[in-house]
XYZ file of C-alpha atoms in Angstrom:
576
model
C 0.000 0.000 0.000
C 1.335 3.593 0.982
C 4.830 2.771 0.003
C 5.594 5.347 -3.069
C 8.220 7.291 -3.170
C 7.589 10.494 -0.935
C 6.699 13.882 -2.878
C 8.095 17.496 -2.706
C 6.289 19.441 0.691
C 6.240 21.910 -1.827
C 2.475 19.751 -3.053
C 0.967 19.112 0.440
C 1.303 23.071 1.909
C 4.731 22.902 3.043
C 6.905 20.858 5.301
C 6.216 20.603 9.383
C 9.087 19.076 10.257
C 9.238 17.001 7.316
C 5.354 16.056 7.476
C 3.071 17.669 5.122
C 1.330 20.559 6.273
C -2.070 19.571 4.902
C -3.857 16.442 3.639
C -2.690 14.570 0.756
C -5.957 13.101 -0.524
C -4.502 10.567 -3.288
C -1.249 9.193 -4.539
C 0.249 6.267 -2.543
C 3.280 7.675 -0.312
C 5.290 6.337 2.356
C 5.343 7.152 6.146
C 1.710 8.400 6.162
C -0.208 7.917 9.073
C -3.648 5.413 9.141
C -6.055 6.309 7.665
C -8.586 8.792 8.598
C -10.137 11.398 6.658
C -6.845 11.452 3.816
C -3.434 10.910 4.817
C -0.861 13.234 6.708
C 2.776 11.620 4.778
C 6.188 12.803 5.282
C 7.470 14.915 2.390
C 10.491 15.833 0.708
C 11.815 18.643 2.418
C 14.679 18.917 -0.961
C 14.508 18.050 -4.514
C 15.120 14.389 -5.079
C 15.255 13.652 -1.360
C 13.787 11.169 0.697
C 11.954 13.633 3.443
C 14.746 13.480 5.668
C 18.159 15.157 6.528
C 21.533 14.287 7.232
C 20.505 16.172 10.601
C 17.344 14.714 10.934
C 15.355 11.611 10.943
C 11.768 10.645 11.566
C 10.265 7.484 13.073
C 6.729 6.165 13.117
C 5.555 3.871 15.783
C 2.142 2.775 16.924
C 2.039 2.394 20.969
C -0.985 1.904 23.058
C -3.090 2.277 19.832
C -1.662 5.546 18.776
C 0.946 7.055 16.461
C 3.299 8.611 17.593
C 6.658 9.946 15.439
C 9.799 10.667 16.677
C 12.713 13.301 15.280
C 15.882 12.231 16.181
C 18.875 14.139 15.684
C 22.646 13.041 16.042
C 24.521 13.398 18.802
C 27.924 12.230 20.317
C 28.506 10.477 23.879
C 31.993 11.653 24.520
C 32.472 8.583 26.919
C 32.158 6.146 23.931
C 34.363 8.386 21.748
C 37.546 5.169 21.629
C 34.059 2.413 20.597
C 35.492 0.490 17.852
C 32.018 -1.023 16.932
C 28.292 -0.273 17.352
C 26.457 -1.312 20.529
C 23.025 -0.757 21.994
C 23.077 0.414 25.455
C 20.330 1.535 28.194
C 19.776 5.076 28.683
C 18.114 7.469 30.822
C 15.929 10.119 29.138
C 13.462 12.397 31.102
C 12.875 9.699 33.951
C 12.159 6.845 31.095
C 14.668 4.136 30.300
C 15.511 3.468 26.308
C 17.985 1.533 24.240
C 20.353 4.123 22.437
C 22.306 2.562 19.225
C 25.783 3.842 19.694
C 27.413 3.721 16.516
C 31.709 3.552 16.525
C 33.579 7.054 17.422
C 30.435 7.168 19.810
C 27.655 8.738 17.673
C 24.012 7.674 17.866
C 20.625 9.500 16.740
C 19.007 10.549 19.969
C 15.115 11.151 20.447
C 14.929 14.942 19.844
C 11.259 15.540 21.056
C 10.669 13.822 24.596
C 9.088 16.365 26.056
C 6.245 16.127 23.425
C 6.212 12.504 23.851
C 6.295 11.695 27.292
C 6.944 8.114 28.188
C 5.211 6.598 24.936
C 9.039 8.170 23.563
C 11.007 4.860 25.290
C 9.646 2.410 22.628
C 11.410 4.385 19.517
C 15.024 4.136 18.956
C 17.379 5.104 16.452
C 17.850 1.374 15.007
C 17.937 1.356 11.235
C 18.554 4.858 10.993
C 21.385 5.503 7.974
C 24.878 6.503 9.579
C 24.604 10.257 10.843
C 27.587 12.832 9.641
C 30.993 11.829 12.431
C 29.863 7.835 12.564
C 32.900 5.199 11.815
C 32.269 2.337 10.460
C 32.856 -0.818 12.447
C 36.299 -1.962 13.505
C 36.374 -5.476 11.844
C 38.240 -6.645 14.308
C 35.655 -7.010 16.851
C 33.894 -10.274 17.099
C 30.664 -10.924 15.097
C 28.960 -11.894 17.682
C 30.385 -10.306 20.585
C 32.770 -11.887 23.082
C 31.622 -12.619 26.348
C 33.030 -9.936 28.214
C 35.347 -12.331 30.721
C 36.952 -13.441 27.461
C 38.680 -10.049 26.589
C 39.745 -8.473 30.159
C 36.289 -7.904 32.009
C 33.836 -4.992 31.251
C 35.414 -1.407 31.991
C 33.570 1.527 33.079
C 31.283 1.883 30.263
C 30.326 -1.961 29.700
C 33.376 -2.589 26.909
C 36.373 -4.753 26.640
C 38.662 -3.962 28.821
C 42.037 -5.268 27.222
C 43.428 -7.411 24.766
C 43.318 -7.137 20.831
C 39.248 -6.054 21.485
C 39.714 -3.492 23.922
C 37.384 -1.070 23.624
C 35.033 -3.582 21.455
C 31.404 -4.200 22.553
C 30.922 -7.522 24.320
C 28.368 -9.834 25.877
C 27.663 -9.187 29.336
C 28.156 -12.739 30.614
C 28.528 -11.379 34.604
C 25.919 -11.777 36.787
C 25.678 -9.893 40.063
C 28.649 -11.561 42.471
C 27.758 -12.827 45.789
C 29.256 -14.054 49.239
C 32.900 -12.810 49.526
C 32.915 -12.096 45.949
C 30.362 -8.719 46.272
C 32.405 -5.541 45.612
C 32.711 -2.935 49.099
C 30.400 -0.219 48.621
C 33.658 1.723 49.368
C 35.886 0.529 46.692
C 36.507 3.544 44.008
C 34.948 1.451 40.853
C 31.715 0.636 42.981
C 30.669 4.305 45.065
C 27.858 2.445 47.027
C 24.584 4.415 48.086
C 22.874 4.148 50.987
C 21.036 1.236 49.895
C 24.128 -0.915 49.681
C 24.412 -0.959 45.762
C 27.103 -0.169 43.495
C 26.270 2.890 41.433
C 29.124 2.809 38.809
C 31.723 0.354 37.400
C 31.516 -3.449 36.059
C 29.039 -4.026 38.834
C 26.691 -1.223 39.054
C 22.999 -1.846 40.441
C 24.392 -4.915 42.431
C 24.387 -5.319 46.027
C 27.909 -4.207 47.856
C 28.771 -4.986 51.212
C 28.948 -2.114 53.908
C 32.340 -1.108 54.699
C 32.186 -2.656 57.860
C 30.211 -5.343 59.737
C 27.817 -3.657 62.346
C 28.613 -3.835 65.723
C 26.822 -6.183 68.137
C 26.353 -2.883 70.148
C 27.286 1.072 69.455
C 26.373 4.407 70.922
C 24.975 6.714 68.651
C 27.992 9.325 69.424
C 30.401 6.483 68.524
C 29.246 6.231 65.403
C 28.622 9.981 64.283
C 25.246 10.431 65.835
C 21.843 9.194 64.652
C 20.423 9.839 61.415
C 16.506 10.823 61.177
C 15.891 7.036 61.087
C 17.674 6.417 64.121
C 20.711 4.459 62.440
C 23.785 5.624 62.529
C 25.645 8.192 60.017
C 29.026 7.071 60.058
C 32.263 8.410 61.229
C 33.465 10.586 58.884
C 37.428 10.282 59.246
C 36.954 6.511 59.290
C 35.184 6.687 55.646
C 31.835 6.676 57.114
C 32.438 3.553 58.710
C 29.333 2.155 60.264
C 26.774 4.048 58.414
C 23.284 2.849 58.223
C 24.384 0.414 61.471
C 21.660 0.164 64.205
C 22.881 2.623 67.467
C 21.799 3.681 70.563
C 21.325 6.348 72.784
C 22.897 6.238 76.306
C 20.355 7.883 78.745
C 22.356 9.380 81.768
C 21.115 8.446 85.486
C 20.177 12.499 85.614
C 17.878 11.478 82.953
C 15.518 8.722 84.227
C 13.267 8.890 87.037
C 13.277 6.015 88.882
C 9.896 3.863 88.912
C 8.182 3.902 92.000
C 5.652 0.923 92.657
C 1.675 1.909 94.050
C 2.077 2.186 97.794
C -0.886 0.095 99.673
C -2.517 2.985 100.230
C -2.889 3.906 96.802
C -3.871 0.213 95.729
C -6.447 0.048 98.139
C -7.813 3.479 97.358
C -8.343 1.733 93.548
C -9.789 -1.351 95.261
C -12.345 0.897 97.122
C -13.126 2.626 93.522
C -13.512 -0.343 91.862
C -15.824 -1.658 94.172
C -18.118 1.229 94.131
C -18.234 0.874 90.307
C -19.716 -2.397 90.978
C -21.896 -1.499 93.687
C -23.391 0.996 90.974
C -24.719 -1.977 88.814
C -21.285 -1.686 86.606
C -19.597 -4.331 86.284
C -18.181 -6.493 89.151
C -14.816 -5.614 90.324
C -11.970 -8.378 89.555
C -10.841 -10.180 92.626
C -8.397 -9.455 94.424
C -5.157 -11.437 93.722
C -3.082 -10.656 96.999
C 0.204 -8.567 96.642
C 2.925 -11.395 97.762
C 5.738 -8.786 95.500
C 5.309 -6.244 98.901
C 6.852 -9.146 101.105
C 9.671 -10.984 99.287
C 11.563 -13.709 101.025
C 15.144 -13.520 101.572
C 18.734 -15.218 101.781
C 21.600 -13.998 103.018
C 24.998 -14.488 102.002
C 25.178 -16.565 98.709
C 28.874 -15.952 98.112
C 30.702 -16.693 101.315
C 34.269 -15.905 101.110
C 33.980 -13.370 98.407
C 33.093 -9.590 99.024
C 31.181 -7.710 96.421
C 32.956 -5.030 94.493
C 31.920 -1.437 94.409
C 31.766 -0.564 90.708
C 32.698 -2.307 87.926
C 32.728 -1.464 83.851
C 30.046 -1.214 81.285
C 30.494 -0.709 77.906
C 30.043 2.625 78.396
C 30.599 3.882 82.230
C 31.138 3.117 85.697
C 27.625 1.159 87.323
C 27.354 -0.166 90.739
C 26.468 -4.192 91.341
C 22.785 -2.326 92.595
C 22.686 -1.016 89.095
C 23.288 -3.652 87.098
C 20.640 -5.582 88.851
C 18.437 -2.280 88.031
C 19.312 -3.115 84.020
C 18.495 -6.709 84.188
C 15.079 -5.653 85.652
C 14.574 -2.940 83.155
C 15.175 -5.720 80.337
C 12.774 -8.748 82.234
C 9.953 -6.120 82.890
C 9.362 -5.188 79.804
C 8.964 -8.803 78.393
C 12.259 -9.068 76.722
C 14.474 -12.278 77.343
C 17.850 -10.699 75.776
C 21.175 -9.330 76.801
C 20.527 -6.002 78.013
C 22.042 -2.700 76.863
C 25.675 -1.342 78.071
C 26.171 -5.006 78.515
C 29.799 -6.226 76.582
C 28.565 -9.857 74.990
C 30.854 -11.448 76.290
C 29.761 -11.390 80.071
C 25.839 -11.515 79.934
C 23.691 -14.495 79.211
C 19.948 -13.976 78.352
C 18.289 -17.816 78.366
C 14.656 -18.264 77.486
C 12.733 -20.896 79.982
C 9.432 -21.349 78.342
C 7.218 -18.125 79.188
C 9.784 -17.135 81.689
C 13.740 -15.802 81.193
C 16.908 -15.606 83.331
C 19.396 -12.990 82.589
C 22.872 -13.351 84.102
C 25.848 -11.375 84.042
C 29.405 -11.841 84.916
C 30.551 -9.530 87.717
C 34.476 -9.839 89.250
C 35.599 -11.977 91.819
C 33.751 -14.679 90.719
C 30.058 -13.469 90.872
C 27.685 -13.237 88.736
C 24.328 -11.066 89.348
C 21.232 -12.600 87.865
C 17.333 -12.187 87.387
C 14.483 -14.778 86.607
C 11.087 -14.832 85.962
C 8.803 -17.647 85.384
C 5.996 -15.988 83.010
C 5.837 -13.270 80.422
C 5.772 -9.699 81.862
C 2.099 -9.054 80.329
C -1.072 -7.715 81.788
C -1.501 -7.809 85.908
C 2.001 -9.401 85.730
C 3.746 -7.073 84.203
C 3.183 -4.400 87.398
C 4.344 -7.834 90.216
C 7.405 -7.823 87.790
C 8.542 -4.199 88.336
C 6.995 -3.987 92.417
C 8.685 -7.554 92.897
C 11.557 -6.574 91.695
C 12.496 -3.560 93.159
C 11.181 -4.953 96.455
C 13.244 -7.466 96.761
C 16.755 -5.876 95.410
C 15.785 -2.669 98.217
C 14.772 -5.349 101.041
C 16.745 -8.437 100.489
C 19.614 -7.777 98.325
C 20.529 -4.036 99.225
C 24.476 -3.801 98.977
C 25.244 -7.749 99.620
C 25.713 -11.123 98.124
C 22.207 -11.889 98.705
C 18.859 -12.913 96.962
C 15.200 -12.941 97.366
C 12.496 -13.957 95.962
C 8.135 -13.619 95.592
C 6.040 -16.223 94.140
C 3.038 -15.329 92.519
C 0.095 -14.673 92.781
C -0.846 -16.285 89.765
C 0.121 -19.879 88.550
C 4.156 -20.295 87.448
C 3.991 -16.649 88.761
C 8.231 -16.637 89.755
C 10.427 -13.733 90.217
C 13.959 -13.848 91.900
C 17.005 -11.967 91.524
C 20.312 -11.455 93.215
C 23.980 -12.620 93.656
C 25.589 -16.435 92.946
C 28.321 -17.705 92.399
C 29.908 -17.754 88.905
C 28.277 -20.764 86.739
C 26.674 -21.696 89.900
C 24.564 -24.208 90.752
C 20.654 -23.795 88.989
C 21.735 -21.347 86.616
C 19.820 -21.972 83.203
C 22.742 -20.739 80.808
C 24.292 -23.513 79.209
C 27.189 -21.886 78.257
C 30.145 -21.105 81.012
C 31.405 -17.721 81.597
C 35.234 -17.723 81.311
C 38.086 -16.434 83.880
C 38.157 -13.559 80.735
C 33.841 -12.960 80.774
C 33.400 -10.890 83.780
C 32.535 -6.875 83.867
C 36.277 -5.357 85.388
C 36.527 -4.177 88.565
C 36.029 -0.193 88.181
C 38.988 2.048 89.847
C 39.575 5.809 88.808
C 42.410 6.555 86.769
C 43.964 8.774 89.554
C 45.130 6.632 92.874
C 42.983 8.505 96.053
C 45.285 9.392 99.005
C 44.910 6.346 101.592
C 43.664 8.473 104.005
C 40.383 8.956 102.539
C 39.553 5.705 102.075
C 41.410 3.758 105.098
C 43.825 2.027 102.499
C 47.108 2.642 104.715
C 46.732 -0.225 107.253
C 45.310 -2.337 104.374
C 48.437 -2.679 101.897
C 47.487 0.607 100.442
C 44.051 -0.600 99.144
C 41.064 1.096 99.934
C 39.264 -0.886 102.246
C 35.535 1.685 102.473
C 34.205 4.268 100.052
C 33.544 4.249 97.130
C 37.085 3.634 95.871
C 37.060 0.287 97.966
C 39.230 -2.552 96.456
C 41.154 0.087 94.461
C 45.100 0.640 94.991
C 45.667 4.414 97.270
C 48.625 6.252 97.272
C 50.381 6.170 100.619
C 50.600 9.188 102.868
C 53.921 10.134 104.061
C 54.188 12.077 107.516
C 57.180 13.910 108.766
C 57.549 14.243 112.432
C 57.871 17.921 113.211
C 61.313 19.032 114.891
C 59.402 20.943 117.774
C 56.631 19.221 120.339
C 53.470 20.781 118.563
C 51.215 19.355 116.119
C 51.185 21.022 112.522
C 49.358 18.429 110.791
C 46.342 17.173 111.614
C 47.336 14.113 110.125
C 50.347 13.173 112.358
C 47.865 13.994 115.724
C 45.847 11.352 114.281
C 48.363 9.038 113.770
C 49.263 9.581 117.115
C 46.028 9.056 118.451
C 45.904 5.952 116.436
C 48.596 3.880 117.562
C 47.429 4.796 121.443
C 44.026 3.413 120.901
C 44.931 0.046 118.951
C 46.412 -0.598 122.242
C 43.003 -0.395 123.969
C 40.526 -3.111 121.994
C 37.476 -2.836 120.612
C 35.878 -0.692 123.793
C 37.900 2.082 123.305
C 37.642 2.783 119.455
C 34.191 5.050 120.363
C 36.510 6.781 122.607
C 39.300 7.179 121.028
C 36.934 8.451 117.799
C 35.428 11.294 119.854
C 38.855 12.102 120.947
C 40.089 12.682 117.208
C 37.154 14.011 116.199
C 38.793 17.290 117.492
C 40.698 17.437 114.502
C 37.973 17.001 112.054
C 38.957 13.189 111.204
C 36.509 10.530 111.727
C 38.587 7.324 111.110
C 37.736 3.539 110.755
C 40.146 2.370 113.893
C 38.887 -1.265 113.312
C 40.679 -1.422 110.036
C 43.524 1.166 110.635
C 44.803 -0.803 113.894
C 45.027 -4.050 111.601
C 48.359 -2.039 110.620
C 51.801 -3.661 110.915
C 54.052 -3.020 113.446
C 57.834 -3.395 113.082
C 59.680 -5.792 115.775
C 60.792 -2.789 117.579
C 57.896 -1.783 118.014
C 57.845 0.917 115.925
C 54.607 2.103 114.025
C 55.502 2.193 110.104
C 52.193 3.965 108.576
C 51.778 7.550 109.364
C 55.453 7.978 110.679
C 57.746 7.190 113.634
C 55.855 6.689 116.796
C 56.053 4.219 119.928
C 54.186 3.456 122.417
C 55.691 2.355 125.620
C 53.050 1.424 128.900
C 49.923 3.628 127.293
C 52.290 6.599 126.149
C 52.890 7.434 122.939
C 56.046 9.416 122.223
C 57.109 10.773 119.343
C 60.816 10.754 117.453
C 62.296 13.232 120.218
C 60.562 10.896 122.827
C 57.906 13.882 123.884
C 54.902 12.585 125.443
C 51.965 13.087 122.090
C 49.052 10.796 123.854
C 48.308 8.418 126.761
C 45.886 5.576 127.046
C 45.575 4.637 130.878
C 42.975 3.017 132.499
C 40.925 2.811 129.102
C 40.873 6.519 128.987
C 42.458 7.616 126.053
C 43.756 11.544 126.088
C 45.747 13.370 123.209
C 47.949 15.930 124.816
C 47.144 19.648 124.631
C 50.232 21.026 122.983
C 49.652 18.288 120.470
C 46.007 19.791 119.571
C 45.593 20.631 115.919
C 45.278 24.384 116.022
């Protein structure tokens, strides 16, 4: 049918692009569109032409039921100015992906009228088109058909050979996306991966990359560059965003929380009373009452003997108190979780479902570990017996010693117990064994505190009360003054001291009272466990003896007497 030889636009009113202006209402031509009421055909813009240009081309293409024609131009793709041979690639154009004929030296007839054409545009493309002006003709020494790419060096940037006698040649894209410890590092220069994990240039582009580094088991949010608006984290950005898109969280300082504070019996039985009017109203009945066994927890004492608790020991990200740590193990149970709690290193916690129930333990020095159980989910009524038992029986039974307690019920399987065992002891439910390496360190501050503010110099120069206790103390050095008056409140102490280890246990109160007079409360039941030298001599806070009740000091002045059980610190010796 319409496949004549196209006439001059100079018979159908003049060229539109190469279309006739006006109807052509006989005479067979080619490229008209269907027919309708006569035919609008493409025209010969020039005598003896074909309608189109060196600089122009038109193509006709029925999509979705409609024609739709297409003026594509030349153009050149400087980044596939060295291809030997033409290719077909997949392009980008307005938000619509196309194939693009690239023909060699890297020119190819692009769509000129998108815009007019929308997304019906991605279904025309320049294949078939003659060779536009700047075109090579193909390099016969690329393979007819293509190599696979692996064959000739691997695909380069641009998806061509990347060496050998074909470099630069198309080839046949035999890669698929690699996998396992083959996947590219979204860092590495010829991937750039986005936040999604996937390459965005290079041989492997669209494929999955791995993160630059494996997420943590557990980070702060201001160890890994602070929290995006997702919550994740956004990398550090001197350690090439390392950690980026990792799951963080935020460390919520003791000044922070308020600590939860159980109904008093009051209060419950003021909502008992309301309850019970409700029903008295004709409401509905009030719910029985189920008895409150978490207000009166049974206790053990001492489930350690031999050991002694330590004062603080290390998180993963502070100091925390054994009472503490108990506190995070009940923040964890409470709220129906059974997993290793937060600030927790791995290495010394054990979270160990039991059916409904879950027992958290966690590895504390000296060879206790500090653990929490309960036998039900945390849900409904039960959740408030799991925070009031709880608490009740860490302030009651456990305070500050190796101790446990315990409430059962009041429902069925209703359990809760928490406190202090030995390491891997006996009835724990973790499997697994915490190692001499497991336990939380022993917490000491980085600067030694003077012995004598923590009663460390008759104990070997370790702390033995506040809250440095266990931790090394610098020794205090006292020089006897030349003349017989006290400078130092320190050495009148010492003085008084050595006089009262002399008297027992009866005369520490008096002997305190005594010092008290310089300001100085001390611990005489662990200072007069010092040592004394065979002559006698007291070696911790200076030269002193004591000879019959009287202390004298290095010119043998009398400093204190303790006759009779009295003990008295000589005036002259006063601290002034």
């Amino acid at each position: 049918m319409l496949n004549k030889p196209k006439k001059s636009c100079s018979e159908c009113g003049g060229s539109n692009n190469g279309v006739c202006k006006t109807i052509l209402l006989n005479g067979p031509q080619t490229g008209c569109l269907p027919p309708g009421c006569g035919f609008f055909c493409q025209c010969d813009e020039g005598s003896g032409g074909n309608g189109n240009s060196p600089t122009t081309q038109l193509v006709t293409s029925v999509v979705n039921g409609k024609t739709i024609t297409g003026t594509f131009t030349p153009t050149t793709l400087s980044q596939y100015s060295s291809l030997r041979a033409s290719t077909t690639i997949t392009t980008s154009e307005n938000g619509h992906e196309t194939a693009l004929v690239v023909l060699a030296g890297g020119v190819a007839w692009a769509l000129a009228n998108w815009a007019q054409l929308g997304a019906a545009g991605a279904a025309l493309t320049g294949e078939g088109l003659p060779e536009p002006d700047g075109a090579e003709e193909d390099d016969k020494g690329c393979s007819k058909p293509e190599k696979k790419c692996s064959d000739c060096g691997g695909k380069n940037a641009i998806g061509l050979c990347s060496s050998g006698s074909e470099a630069n040649c198309p080839c046949d894209d035999d890669e698929k996306c690699p996998t396992g410890d083959d996947q590219p590092k979204c860092k590495d220069t010829d991937c750039a991966g986005n936040d999604s994990h996937k390459c965005t240039q290079g041989p492997h582009k669209d494929c999955d990359c791995k993160p630059d580094d494996k997420c943590p088991d557990f980070v702060t949010c201001d160890n890994c560059g602070g929290n995006d608006s997702n919550g994740k984290c956004k990398g550090i950005s001197d350690q090439n965003d390392k950690w980026k898109g990792c799951d963080c969280y935020d460390i919520i300082s003791d000044d922070d929380v308020t600590e939860y504070e159980p109904f008093s019996d009051l209060e419950l039985l003021a909502q008992d009373a309301f309850l019970s009017s409700l029903a008295s109203g004709g409401g509905a009945q009030a719910p029985p009452d189920r008895g409150h066994p978490s207000s009166d927890p049974k206790c053990a004492d001492n489930q350690v003997p031999g050991l002694k608790l330590v004062n603080k020991v290390k998180t993963s990200s502070s100091a925390k108190t054994p009472k503490e740590i108990l506190y995070i193990m009940r923040e964890t149970l409470c709220n129906d979780k059974c997993e290793n709690p937060p600030d927790i290193p791995q290495k010394s916690v054990f979270a160990t479902p039991d059916g409904d129930g879950c027992e958290i333990a966690i590895a504390i020095e000296s060879g206790v570990e500090a653990w929490a159980y309960r036998g039900t989910h945390s849900q409904g009524p039960q959740w408030q017996d799991c925070w009031d038992s709880t608490m009740n029986i860490t302030e009651t039974c456990v305070k500050d010693s190796l101790a446990t307690g315990w409430v059962n019920g009041p429902d069925d399987y209703e359990f809760f117990q928490l406190g202090y065992r030995p390491i891997n002891g006996k009835g724990s439910k973790h499997k697994a064994q915490f190692g001499n390496d497991t336990p939380l360190e022993h917490w000491c501050p980085n600067a030694k505190p003077s012995c004598d503010t923590c009663f460390g110099g008759g104990n070997g120069n370790i702390c033995s009360s506040g809250d440095n206790q266990g931790c090394a103390c610098e020794p205090v050095t006292i020089t006897q003054p030349a003349a017989p008056k006290v400078t130092n409140c320190a050495t009148a102490v010492a003085a008084a001291e050595i006089s009262c280890c002399n008297g027992g246990a009866s005369g520490y109160a008096a002997c305190s009272n005594e010092i008290q007079g310089c300001g100085v409360i001390p611990n005489l039941e662990a200072i007069c466990q010092s040592p004394v030298s065979a002559a006698n001599t007291y070696q911790v806070c200076g030269q002193f003896t004591e000879d019959g009740g009287i202390v004298k000091g290095s010119n043998q002045e009398d400093i204190a007497t303790c006759l009779d059980g009295k003990f008295h610190l000589n005036g002259q010796w006063r601290y002034a």
